[in-house]
Coordinates of C-alpha atoms in Angstrom, one line a residue:
M1 CA 80.1 50.7 54.0
K2 CA 78.7 54.1 54.5
E3 CA 80.8 56.6 56.5
D4 CA 78.1 57.1 59.1
Q5 CA 78.0 53.5 59.8
E6 CA 81.8 53.4 60.3
V7 CA 81.6 56.4 62.6
S8 CA 78.9 54.8 64.7
G9 CA 81.1 51.8 65.2
G10 CA 83.3 53.7 67.7
L11 CA 87.0 54.1 67.9
S12 CA 89.3 51.4 66.5
L13 CA 92.7 51.1 68.1
K14 CA 93.7 48.8 65.3
M15 CA 93.0 51.6 62.8
W16 CA 95.2 54.2 64.7
L17 CA 98.0 51.7 65.0
R18 CA 98.4 51.9 61.2
L19 CA 100.0 55.3 61.9
L20 CA 102.7 53.8 64.2
P21 CA 105.4 53.8 61.5
Y22 CA 104.9 57.6 61.0
F23 CA 104.8 58.2 64.8
G24 CA 108.1 56.4 65.0
K25 CA 109.7 59.0 62.7
L26 CA 108.3 61.8 64.9
K27 CA 108.7 60.3 68.4
K28 CA 111.4 62.8 69.5
Q29 CA 109.1 65.8 68.8
T30 CA 106.0 64.0 70.2
I31 CA 107.6 62.8 73.4
L32 CA 109.4 66.1 74.1
A33 CA 106.2 68.2 73.4
T34 CA 104.1 65.9 75.5
A35 CA 106.5 66.1 78.5
I36 CA 106.6 69.9 78.3
M37 CA 102.8 70.0 78.1
L38 CA 102.5 67.7 81.1
I39 CA 104.7 70.0 83.2
S40 CA 102.8 73.1 82.1
T41 CA 99.5 71.5 82.8
V42 CA 100.5 70.8 86.4
V43 CA 101.3 74.5 86.9
E44 CA 98.1 75.6 85.2
A45 CA 96.0 73.2 87.3
A46 CA 97.6 74.7 90.4
Y47 CA 96.4 78.3 89.6
P48 CA 93.4 78.0 92.0
L49 CA 96.0 77.2 94.8
F50 CA 97.5 80.6 94.2
T51 CA 94.0 82.0 94.6
S52 CA 93.5 80.1 97.9
F53 CA 96.8 81.3 99.2
A54 CA 96.1 84.9 98.3
V55 CA 92.6 84.8 100.0
N56 CA 94.0 83.2 103.2
N57 CA 97.1 85.3 103.5
F58 CA 96.2 88.7 102.0
V59 CA 92.5 89.1 101.7
M60 CA 91.1 87.7 104.9
P61 CA 93.9 89.1 107.2
Q62 CA 93.7 92.4 105.2
S63 CA 97.5 92.3 105.0
T64 CA 100.0 93.0 102.2
E65 CA 103.0 91.3 103.9
G66 CA 104.7 89.0 101.4
L67 CA 102.4 90.2 98.6
I68 CA 105.3 91.2 96.3
P69 CA 107.2 87.9 96.5
F70 CA 103.8 86.1 95.9
A71 CA 103.0 88.3 92.9
I72 CA 106.5 87.6 91.4
V73 CA 106.1 83.8 91.8
F74 CA 102.6 83.9 90.3
F75 CA 103.9 86.1 87.4
L76 CA 106.8 83.7 86.8
A77 CA 104.3 80.7 86.8
I78 CA 102.2 82.5 84.2
V79 CA 105.3 83.2 82.1
F80 CA 106.5 79.6 82.5
V81 CA 103.2 78.3 81.2
G82 CA 103.3 80.7 78.3
V83 CA 106.8 79.7 77.3
C84 CA 105.8 76.0 77.6
V85 CA 102.8 76.5 75.4
L86 CA 104.9 78.2 72.7
F87 CA 107.4 75.4 72.8
Y88 CA 105.1 72.5 72.6
A89 CA 102.8 74.3 70.1
K90 CA 105.9 74.6 67.8
Q91 CA 106.7 70.9 68.2
Y92 CA 103.1 69.8 67.5
M93 CA 103.0 72.1 64.5
D94 CA 106.1 70.4 63.2
V95 CA 104.4 67.0 63.8
E96 CA 101.4 68.1 61.9
M97 CA 103.4 69.4 58.9
R98 CA 105.7 66.4 58.7
M99 CA 102.9 63.8 59.2
G100 CA 100.9 65.4 56.4
L101 CA 103.9 65.6 54.2
M102 CA 104.8 61.9 54.8
L103 CA 101.3 60.7 54.2
R104 CA 100.9 62.7 51.0
R105 CA 104.3 61.7 49.7
D106 CA 103.7 58.0 50.4
C107 CA 100.3 58.2 48.7
F108 CA 101.6 60.0 45.6
V109 CA 104.6 57.7 45.2
H110 CA 102.5 54.6 45.6
L111 CA 100.0 55.9 43.1
Q112 CA 102.8 56.2 40.6
K113 CA 103.5 52.5 41.1
L114 CA 100.0 51.3 40.8
P115 CA 99.0 49.8 37.5
L116 CA 96.3 50.9 35.1
S117 CA 93.9 48.3 36.5
F118 CA 93.7 50.5 39.6
H119 CA 93.5 53.9 37.9
N120 CA 90.8 52.6 35.5
V121 CA 88.4 51.9 38.3
T122 CA 89.3 54.7 40.7
S123 CA 88.0 58.2 40.1
V124 CA 90.4 61.1 40.2
G125 CA 88.2 63.1 42.5
Y126 CA 88.3 60.2 45.1
L127 CA 92.1 60.1 45.0
I128 CA 92.5 63.9 45.3
G129 CA 90.1 63.9 48.3
R130 CA 92.1 61.2 50.0
V131 CA 95.5 62.6 49.3
M132 CA 94.6 66.2 50.2
S133 CA 91.6 66.4 52.5
D134 CA 92.0 63.1 54.5
T135 CA 95.7 63.6 55.1
D136 CA 95.1 67.1 56.4
R137 CA 92.4 65.8 58.7
I138 CA 94.7 63.0 60.0
S139 CA 97.7 65.2 60.5
G140 CA 95.7 67.8 62.3
M141 CA 94.2 65.2 64.6
V142 CA 97.4 63.5 65.5
S143 CA 99.0 66.8 66.4
W144 CA 96.4 69.3 67.7
G145 CA 93.7 66.9 68.4
F146 CA 95.8 64.6 70.5
S147 CA 97.6 67.5 72.2
H148 CA 94.3 69.1 73.2
A149 CA 92.9 65.7 74.4
L150 CA 96.0 65.0 76.5
F151 CA 96.0 68.5 77.9
S152 CA 92.3 68.2 78.9
I153 CA 92.9 64.7 80.5
F154 CA 96.0 65.9 82.4
Y155 CA 94.3 69.0 83.5
I156 CA 91.2 67.2 84.8
A157 CA 93.4 64.6 86.6
F158 CA 95.6 67.2 88.3
C159 CA 92.6 69.3 89.3
V160 CA 91.0 66.2 90.9
V161 CA 94.2 65.5 92.8
F162 CA 94.5 69.1 94.0
M163 CA 90.8 69.2 95.0
F164 CA 91.1 66.0 97.1
I165 CA 94.2 67.4 98.8
L166 CA 92.3 70.6 99.6
S167 CA 88.9 69.1 100.6
P168 CA 87.7 65.5 99.8
V169 CA 84.1 66.4 100.7
L170 CA 83.9 69.2 98.0
A171 CA 86.0 67.2 95.6
V172 CA 83.5 64.3 95.6
I173 CA 80.8 66.7 94.5
L174 CA 82.7 67.9 91.4
V175 CA 84.0 64.4 90.6
L176 CA 80.3 63.2 90.4
I177 CA 79.4 66.1 88.1
I178 CA 82.2 65.5 85.6
P179 CA 80.9 62.2 84.2
V180 CA 77.4 63.5 83.9
A181 CA 78.6 66.4 81.8
G182 CA 80.6 63.9 79.7
V183 CA 77.6 61.7 79.0
I184 CA 75.4 64.6 78.0
A185 CA 78.1 66.0 75.7
W186 CA 78.7 62.5 74.2
L187 CA 75.1 61.9 73.3
F188 CA 74.8 65.3 71.6
Q189 CA 78.2 65.0 69.9
R190 CA 77.3 61.7 68.2
K191 CA 74.2 63.3 66.7
I192 CA 76.2 66.4 65.7
V193 CA 78.9 64.2 63.9
I194 CA 76.2 62.4 61.8
V195 CA 74.5 65.7 60.9
N196 CA 77.9 67.3 60.1
R197 CA 78.7 64.4 57.8
K198 CA 75.5 65.1 55.9
V199 CA 76.4 68.7 55.6
R200 CA 79.8 67.7 54.1
E201 CA 78.1 65.3 51.7
V202 CA 75.7 68.0 50.5
N203 CA 78.6 70.5 50.3
S204 CA 80.4 68.1 48.0
L205 CA 77.3 67.9 45.8
I206 CA 77.2 71.7 45.7
T207 CA 80.8 71.9 44.7
G208 CA 80.1 69.4 41.9
A209 CA 77.1 71.5 40.8
Y210 CA 79.3 74.6 40.7
N211 CA 81.9 72.7 38.6
E212 CA 79.2 71.4 36.2
G213 CA 77.6 74.8 36.0
I214 CA 80.8 76.5 35.0
T215 CA 82.4 73.8 32.8
G216 CA 79.1 72.9 31.2
S217 CA 77.8 76.5 30.7
K218 CA 77.9 76.3 26.9
T219 CA 75.9 73.0 26.9
S220 CA 73.5 74.4 29.4
K221 CA 72.8 77.4 27.2
T222 CA 72.4 75.4 24.1
L223 CA 69.9 73.1 25.9
V224 CA 68.2 76.0 27.6
I225 CA 68.4 74.3 31.0
E226 CA 69.6 77.3 33.1
D227 CA 66.4 77.3 35.1
L228 CA 66.6 73.6 35.8
N229 CA 70.2 74.1 37.0
R230 CA 69.1 76.9 39.2
K231 CA 66.3 74.8 40.8
E232 CA 68.6 71.8 41.4
F233 CA 71.2 74.1 42.9
E234 CA 68.6 75.8 45.2
K235 CA 67.4 72.3 46.2
L236 CA 71.0 71.4 47.3
S237 CA 71.5 74.7 49.0
D238 CA 68.2 74.4 50.9
S239 CA 69.2 70.9 52.0
M240 CA 72.6 72.1 53.3
S241 CA 70.9 75.0 55.0
K242 CA 68.5 72.7 56.9
E243 CA 71.3 70.3 58.0
S244 CA 73.5 73.3 59.1
V245 CA 70.6 74.7 61.1
R246 CA 70.0 71.3 62.7
T247 CA 73.7 71.2 63.7
A248 CA 73.4 74.7 65.2
R249 CA 70.3 73.7 67.2
L250 CA 72.0 70.6 68.6
T251 CA 75.0 72.7 69.6
A252 CA 72.8 75.4 71.0
V253 CA 71.0 72.9 73.2
M254 CA 74.2 71.0 74.3
L255 CA 76.2 74.0 75.4
P256 CA 73.6 75.5 77.8
L257 CA 73.0 72.0 79.3
V258 CA 76.7 71.5 80.0
I259 CA 77.1 75.1 81.2
S260 CA 74.1 74.5 83.5
L261 CA 75.9 71.5 85.0
G262 CA 78.8 73.8 85.8
S263 CA 76.5 76.3 87.4
I264 CA 74.8 73.5 89.4
A265 CA 78.2 72.3 90.5
L266 CA 79.2 75.8 91.5
S267 CA 75.9 76.2 93.5
I268 CA 76.5 73.0 95.3
V269 CA 80.0 73.9 96.1
L270 CA 78.9 77.3 97.4
Y271 CA 76.1 75.8 99.5
R272 CA 78.2 73.0 101.0
G273 CA 81.4 75.0 101.1
G274 CA 79.6 78.0 102.7
F275 CA 78.2 75.7 105.4
L276 CA 81.7 74.2 106.1
V277 CA 83.2 77.7 106.3
H278 CA 80.4 78.8 108.7
E279 CA 81.2 75.7 110.9
Q280 CA 84.9 76.7 110.6
L281 CA 85.7 73.3 109.0
L282 CA 86.9 75.0 105.9
D283 CA 88.7 78.3 105.2
F284 CA 87.7 80.9 102.7
G285 CA 90.8 80.3 100.5
I286 CA 89.9 76.7 99.8
L287 CA 86.3 77.6 99.0
A288 CA 87.6 80.2 96.6
A289 CA 89.8 77.6 94.9
F290 CA 86.9 75.2 94.5
I291 CA 84.8 78.0 92.9
T292 CA 87.5 78.3 90.3
Y293 CA 87.7 74.5 89.8
A294 CA 83.9 74.2 89.5
V295 CA 83.9 76.8 86.7
S296 CA 87.0 75.5 84.8
V297 CA 86.8 71.7 85.0
I298 CA 83.7 71.2 82.9
E299 CA 85.1 72.7 79.7
P300 CA 87.9 70.1 79.3
V301 CA 85.3 67.4 79.5
V302 CA 83.3 68.8 76.6
Q303 CA 86.6 69.2 74.7
I304 CA 87.5 65.6 75.2
V305 CA 84.2 64.4 73.9
G306 CA 84.5 66.6 70.9
I307 CA 87.9 65.3 70.1
I308 CA 86.8 61.7 70.4
S309 CA 84.0 62.4 67.9
D310 CA 86.6 64.0 65.6
M311 CA 88.8 60.9 66.0
M312 CA 86.0 58.7 64.9
T313 CA 85.7 60.8 61.8
A314 CA 89.4 61.0 61.2
Q315 CA 89.9 57.2 61.5
V316 CA 87.7 56.8 58.4
G317 CA 90.3 59.0 56.6
I318 CA 93.0 56.7 58.0
E319 CA 91.3 53.7 56.5
R320 CA 91.1 55.4 53.1
V321 CA 94.7 56.8 53.1
T322 CA 96.4 53.6 54.4
G323 CA 94.1 51.7 51.9
I324 CA 95.7 53.6 49.1
I325 CA 99.3 53.2 50.5
N326 CA 98.7 49.5 51.1
E327 CA 96.9 48.9 47.7
P328 CA 98.6 45.8 46.3
I329 CA 100.7 46.5 43.1
M330 CA 99.5 43.9 40.6
V331 CA 102.4 44.4 38.3
T332 CA 105.8 44.3 40.1
D333 CA 109.4 43.6 39.3
T334 CA 111.1 40.8 41.2
P335 CA 113.9 41.6 43.7
E336 CA 116.4 40.1 41.3
V337 CA 115.2 42.4 38.5
I338 CA 115.3 45.4 40.7
E339 CA 118.8 44.5 41.9
E340 CA 120.1 44.4 38.2
Y341 CA 118.0 47.1 36.5
G342 CA 116.8 49.3 39.4
D343 CA 113.3 50.5 40.0
T344 CA 111.1 53.3 38.8
F345 CA 112.7 55.9 41.0
N346 CA 116.3 54.5 41.1
P347 CA 117.0 53.1 37.6
K348 CA 120.3 51.5 36.8
R349 CA 120.3 52.6 33.1
E350 CA 123.9 51.4 32.6
N351 CA 122.6 47.8 32.8
W352 CA 119.7 48.3 30.4
E353 CA 120.0 46.4 27.1
S354 CA 119.1 48.1 23.9
I355 CA 115.7 47.0 22.4
I356 CA 115.4 45.6 18.9
G357 CA 111.6 45.5 18.9
R358 CA 110.5 41.9 18.6
V359 CA 107.3 41.0 20.5
T360 CA 106.1 37.4 21.0
F361 CA 102.9 36.3 22.6
E362 CA 103.5 32.7 23.8
N363 CA 100.4 30.8 24.7
V364 CA 99.0 33.8 26.5
W365 CA 95.8 33.6 28.5
F366 CA 94.5 36.8 30.1
M367 CA 91.7 37.7 32.4
Y368 CA 91.2 41.2 33.8
P369 CA 91.5 41.4 37.6
D370 CA 87.9 42.3 38.0
G371 CA 86.7 40.0 35.2
D372 CA 85.3 36.4 35.3
E373 CA 86.3 35.1 31.9
Y374 CA 89.3 35.1 29.6
V375 CA 89.6 37.8 27.0
L376 CA 92.6 36.0 25.4
E377 CA 92.8 32.3 25.3
D378 CA 96.0 30.4 24.3
F379 CA 97.0 33.4 22.1
T380 CA 100.3 33.0 20.2
L381 CA 101.7 35.6 17.8
D382 CA 105.2 36.5 16.8
I383 CA 105.7 40.2 15.7
P384 CA 109.1 40.8 14.0
P385 CA 110.9 44.1 14.6
G386 CA 109.6 47.0 12.5
T387 CA 106.1 45.4 12.1
T388 CA 103.0 47.6 12.2
V389 CA 100.1 45.9 13.9
A390 CA 96.6 47.3 13.5
I391 CA 93.9 46.3 16.1
V392 CA 90.4 47.0 14.9
G393 CA 86.9 46.3 16.3
E394 CA 83.8 48.0 17.5
T395 CA 83.9 50.4 20.4
G396 CA 84.2 48.5 23.6
A397 CA 85.3 45.3 21.9
G398 CA 88.6 45.2 24.0
K399 CA 91.1 46.4 21.5
S400 CA 93.4 47.8 24.2
T401 CA 94.0 44.4 25.8
I402 CA 96.9 43.4 23.6
V403 CA 98.5 46.8 23.8
N404 CA 98.3 46.8 27.6
L405 CA 100.0 43.4 27.7
V406 CA 102.8 44.6 25.4
C407 CA 103.3 47.7 27.5
R408 CA 103.2 45.5 30.7
F409 CA 100.4 47.6 32.2
Y410 CA 98.9 44.2 32.8
E411 CA 100.6 40.8 33.0
P412 CA 99.4 37.5 31.4
T413 CA 97.3 35.3 33.6
R414 CA 99.0 32.4 31.9
G415 CA 101.7 32.3 29.3
R416 CA 104.4 34.8 28.5
V417 CA 105.0 38.0 26.5
L418 CA 108.5 38.1 25.2
I419 CA 110.5 41.3 24.3
D420 CA 113.4 40.4 22.0
G421 CA 113.1 36.8 23.0
R422 CA 113.1 37.3 26.8
D423 CA 110.1 37.3 29.1
S424 CA 109.2 40.9 29.8
R425 CA 109.1 40.1 33.5
E426 CA 112.9 39.5 33.4
R427 CA 113.5 43.2 32.9
S428 CA 112.3 46.3 34.7
Q429 CA 109.0 48.0 33.9
L430 CA 110.8 51.3 33.5
W431 CA 113.2 49.8 30.9
L432 CA 110.2 48.8 28.8
H433 CA 108.2 52.0 29.4
C434 CA 111.1 54.2 28.4
A435 CA 111.0 52.4 25.0
L436 CA 107.4 53.3 24.3
G437 CA 106.0 56.2 22.3
Y438 CA 102.4 56.3 23.4
V439 CA 99.8 58.7 21.8
L440 CA 96.3 58.6 23.2
Q441 CA 93.0 59.5 21.7
D442 CA 92.5 62.1 24.3
P443 CA 96.1 63.0 25.2
H444 CA 97.0 64.7 28.5
L445 CA 99.2 67.8 28.4
F446 CA 100.9 69.1 31.6
S447 CA 100.6 72.7 32.8
G448 CA 103.4 74.6 31.1
T449 CA 104.4 75.7 27.6
I450 CA 104.1 73.9 24.3
M451 CA 107.9 73.6 24.3
E452 CA 108.0 72.1 27.7
N453 CA 105.2 69.6 26.9
I454 CA 107.0 68.3 23.8
R455 CA 110.3 68.1 25.7
Y456 CA 108.7 65.6 28.1
G457 CA 109.5 63.1 25.4
R458 CA 113.2 63.6 26.1
L459 CA 114.1 65.9 28.9
D460 CA 117.7 66.6 27.6
A461 CA 116.5 67.6 24.1
T462 CA 117.6 71.0 22.8
D463 CA 115.1 73.6 21.6
D464 CA 116.1 72.9 18.0
E465 CA 115.4 69.2 18.5
V466 CA 112.0 70.0 20.0
I467 CA 111.2 72.3 17.1
A468 CA 112.4 69.7 14.6
A469 CA 110.1 67.0 16.1
A470 CA 107.2 69.4 16.0
K471 CA 107.8 70.2 12.3
L472 CA 107.9 66.5 11.5
V473 CA 104.3 66.0 12.6
S474 CA 103.1 69.5 11.7
A475 CA 102.8 70.5 15.4
D476 CA 104.7 73.6 14.5
I477 CA 101.4 74.8 13.1
V478 CA 99.9 74.8 16.6
A479 CA 102.8 77.0 17.9
E480 CA 102.5 79.4 14.9
R481 CA 98.8 79.9 15.7
Q482 CA 99.6 81.1 19.3
P483 CA 100.7 84.7 20.1
E484 CA 103.7 83.5 22.1
G485 CA 104.6 80.5 19.8
Y486 CA 106.3 77.6 21.6
A487 CA 106.3 79.7 24.8
T488 CA 102.5 79.6 24.9
D489 CA 101.1 78.2 28.1
V490 CA 98.7 75.3 27.3
G491 CA 96.7 75.6 30.5
E492 CA 95.6 73.0 32.9
G493 CA 95.5 69.7 31.1
G494 CA 96.0 71.6 27.8
D495 CA 92.6 73.1 28.0
K496 CA 93.7 76.2 26.0
L497 CA 94.2 74.0 23.0
S498 CA 91.7 72.0 20.9
T499 CA 91.8 68.2 21.1
G500 CA 93.4 68.0 17.7
E501 CA 96.1 70.5 18.7
K502 CA 96.8 68.5 21.8
Q503 CA 97.2 65.4 19.7
L504 CA 99.7 67.0 17.4
V505 CA 101.7 68.2 20.5
S506 CA 101.5 64.6 21.9
F507 CA 102.7 63.3 18.5
A508 CA 105.7 65.6 18.6
R509 CA 106.4 64.5 22.2
A510 CA 106.3 60.8 21.3
I511 CA 108.5 61.2 18.2
L512 CA 111.1 63.3 20.1
A513 CA 111.6 60.3 22.4
D514 CA 112.6 58.3 19.3
P515 CA 111.3 55.0 20.8
P516 CA 111.6 51.5 19.5
F517 CA 107.9 51.0 20.0
F518 CA 105.0 53.2 18.9
I519 CA 101.5 52.9 20.4
L520 CA 98.8 54.9 18.6
D521 CA 95.5 54.7 20.4
E522 CA 93.1 56.2 17.8
A523 CA 95.5 59.0 17.9
T524 CA 94.3 60.8 14.7
S525 CA 90.6 60.5 15.5
S526 CA 90.3 64.2 16.5
I527 CA 92.5 65.6 13.7
D528 CA 90.8 66.9 10.7
T529 CA 91.4 65.3 7.3
E530 CA 93.6 68.1 6.0
T531 CA 95.9 67.9 9.1
E532 CA 95.9 64.1 9.0
L533 CA 97.2 64.2 5.4
L534 CA 100.0 66.5 6.6
I535 CA 101.2 64.0 9.2
Q536 CA 100.4 60.8 7.4
D537 CA 103.8 60.6 5.5
A538 CA 105.7 61.7 8.6
V539 CA 104.1 59.1 10.8
S540 CA 104.7 56.4 8.1
H541 CA 108.3 57.5 8.0
M542 CA 108.6 57.4 11.8
L543 CA 107.0 54.0 12.1
E544 CA 109.5 52.6 9.6
G545 CA 111.9 50.3 11.4
R546 CA 109.8 50.5 14.6
T547 CA 107.4 48.0 16.1
S548 CA 104.0 49.7 16.1
F549 CA 100.6 49.0 17.5
I550 CA 97.8 51.0 16.1
I551 CA 94.2 51.1 17.5
A552 CA 92.4 53.1 14.8
H553 CA 89.2 53.7 12.9
R554 CA 90.8 55.5 9.9
L555 CA 91.0 53.1 6.9
S556 CA 94.2 54.7 5.6
T557 CA 96.0 53.7 8.8
I558 CA 94.6 50.2 9.0
A559 CA 95.1 49.2 5.4
R560 CA 98.9 49.9 5.5
A561 CA 99.4 47.7 8.6
D562 CA 101.5 44.5 8.2
I563 CA 99.2 42.6 10.5
I564 CA 95.6 43.3 11.3
L565 CA 93.9 41.8 14.4
V566 CA 90.1 41.9 14.6
V567 CA 88.7 42.0 18.1
E568 CA 85.1 41.1 19.0
D569 CA 83.7 40.7 22.5
G570 CA 87.2 40.9 23.9
K571 CA 88.6 38.1 21.8
I572 CA 90.6 38.0 18.6
V573 CA 88.4 36.5 15.9
E574 CA 90.6 37.2 12.8
R575 CA 94.2 38.0 12.0
G576 CA 96.1 38.6 8.8
T577 CA 96.9 41.3 6.2
H578 CA 94.3 43.7 4.8
A579 CA 94.2 41.7 1.5
D580 CA 93.9 38.4 3.2
L581 CA 91.1 39.5 5.5
I582 CA 89.1 41.2 2.7
A583 CA 89.4 38.0 0.7
A584 CA 88.1 36.0 3.6
D585 CA 84.9 38.1 3.6
G586 CA 84.5 37.7 7.4
H587 CA 84.3 40.1 10.3
Y588 CA 87.0 42.4 9.1
S589 CA 85.5 42.7 5.6
A590 CA 82.1 43.7 7.0
L591 CA 83.7 46.1 9.4
Y592 CA 85.9 47.6 6.7
K593 CA 82.9 48.2 4.4
A594 CA 80.9 49.8 7.2
M595 CA 83.8 52.1 8.1
R596 CA 84.3 53.0 4.4
L597 CA 80.6 53.9 4.0
E598 CA 80.9 56.1 7.2
E599 CA 83.9 58.0 5.8
L600 CA 82.4 58.5 2.4
S601 CA 79.2 59.9 4.0
K602 CA 81.2 62.6 5.8

């Protein structure tokens, strides 16, 4: 559903009730701030009464008797309101900060628990927008938005009460004007919300164009498309300019209309009030008070309408943020497992058994959550400890399925995956994940130094152990190329290093962990042949005695495997040793020959 359609649907109490657990943790600050604001609003709404008293007792009689006590009381009232504003503003600021913190924390923690099936179909940009922008909008609305709305509602209510106490006849005039102003502001505000949303959408496109223009500058120059980029950027900028001008025009029309209503109300009050004063049915002080009310009571109406519009926009953010927090976790540990082994954030490592490295697929059927057919059907395979399994196939054939099941990133639809003879679901995910050394085709490095990134493999490793692991896979060459050695900052995502250098660092990181399982996902695809020869013996040595799963295109890696699984269209079509599969002259033989020709042609 488009956001504009959601906004046009109006406010949803059910949506805002999703925030009740967070309000419950902030109820003390919220109730106290609201109570103080209510008291200060009563005093602020009574300001015109001071004006009325001053006109009747000092201006009209032309007397100063009692003026000093009156001035002191009025001054104290102003100071009281000021102190109240400072107090409840501090409380609401605390609510905003803590609400945003709780929402972002819950989002981030839950994202750590969600399986790969979620992250594979959800863009990073979407998640960042929800965790940062939407949580800010929600926390701002539940603090300042609600406080301003409550202030405006209380202020109007108390003003109406005071006006009816002073003069019911004049009060009726202003009370009839208030809803008219609200309707006009509401009609315009709805259109402004829709146009503002279009402005934000175009602004997102402009941000994306900026990003592409900067990160893809080299490609743009080689393709000579700078002029095309400029024209597309100008088109987006013109679109944003037009929508922004439209918003300004709507606002420019709305404000004079609402102000005009205030002026009309003032005119009617002056006309009717002047007549009553002339007939001695009303004194000048009350008329002066009504003049003040006529000027001040319209603005809160406009503010309430604006806040309601903002609430409709913010509730879209609530749906998105709570949608992330409530996203079901497809791969979970049972309460019994958590009780014995702990969870991701509170592990009970003292209860963890050591891992030998045996993996058994027992009548496994598997279908991806968003799929409609099985990619594994009644798959059975026993992998002894220390076995190297190579998984080969064309790009997109589904080679990662088996690895994902071994790592428990997904769980079988039917059947079991056993680790050392026990169902992997009988132990915690963290227990298994801590036993994995995973090297990706495009590895991710964290912001920090080369030393720090390697140490992520084992946080308690010494500098000497880190350097030893790096030398084992020739990652020390990466450090030697840098001016600051192992203290060199790799940049965001490791963008200061080449893909091959990042892979070497990730190799060192995995080997430092000394895991029972190794997963190599085309991990040497971006390393040049010379560098690959340097690490080939080291990798073979490290794989010895460990159960390893290798997704690779390099023949040298595949041929040495103990078991080769050939995947086609998401299904395993052949299995066996290199010699057996070559002799069978089937899918693997054809694939092997094609890969060999490809390597020879380089």
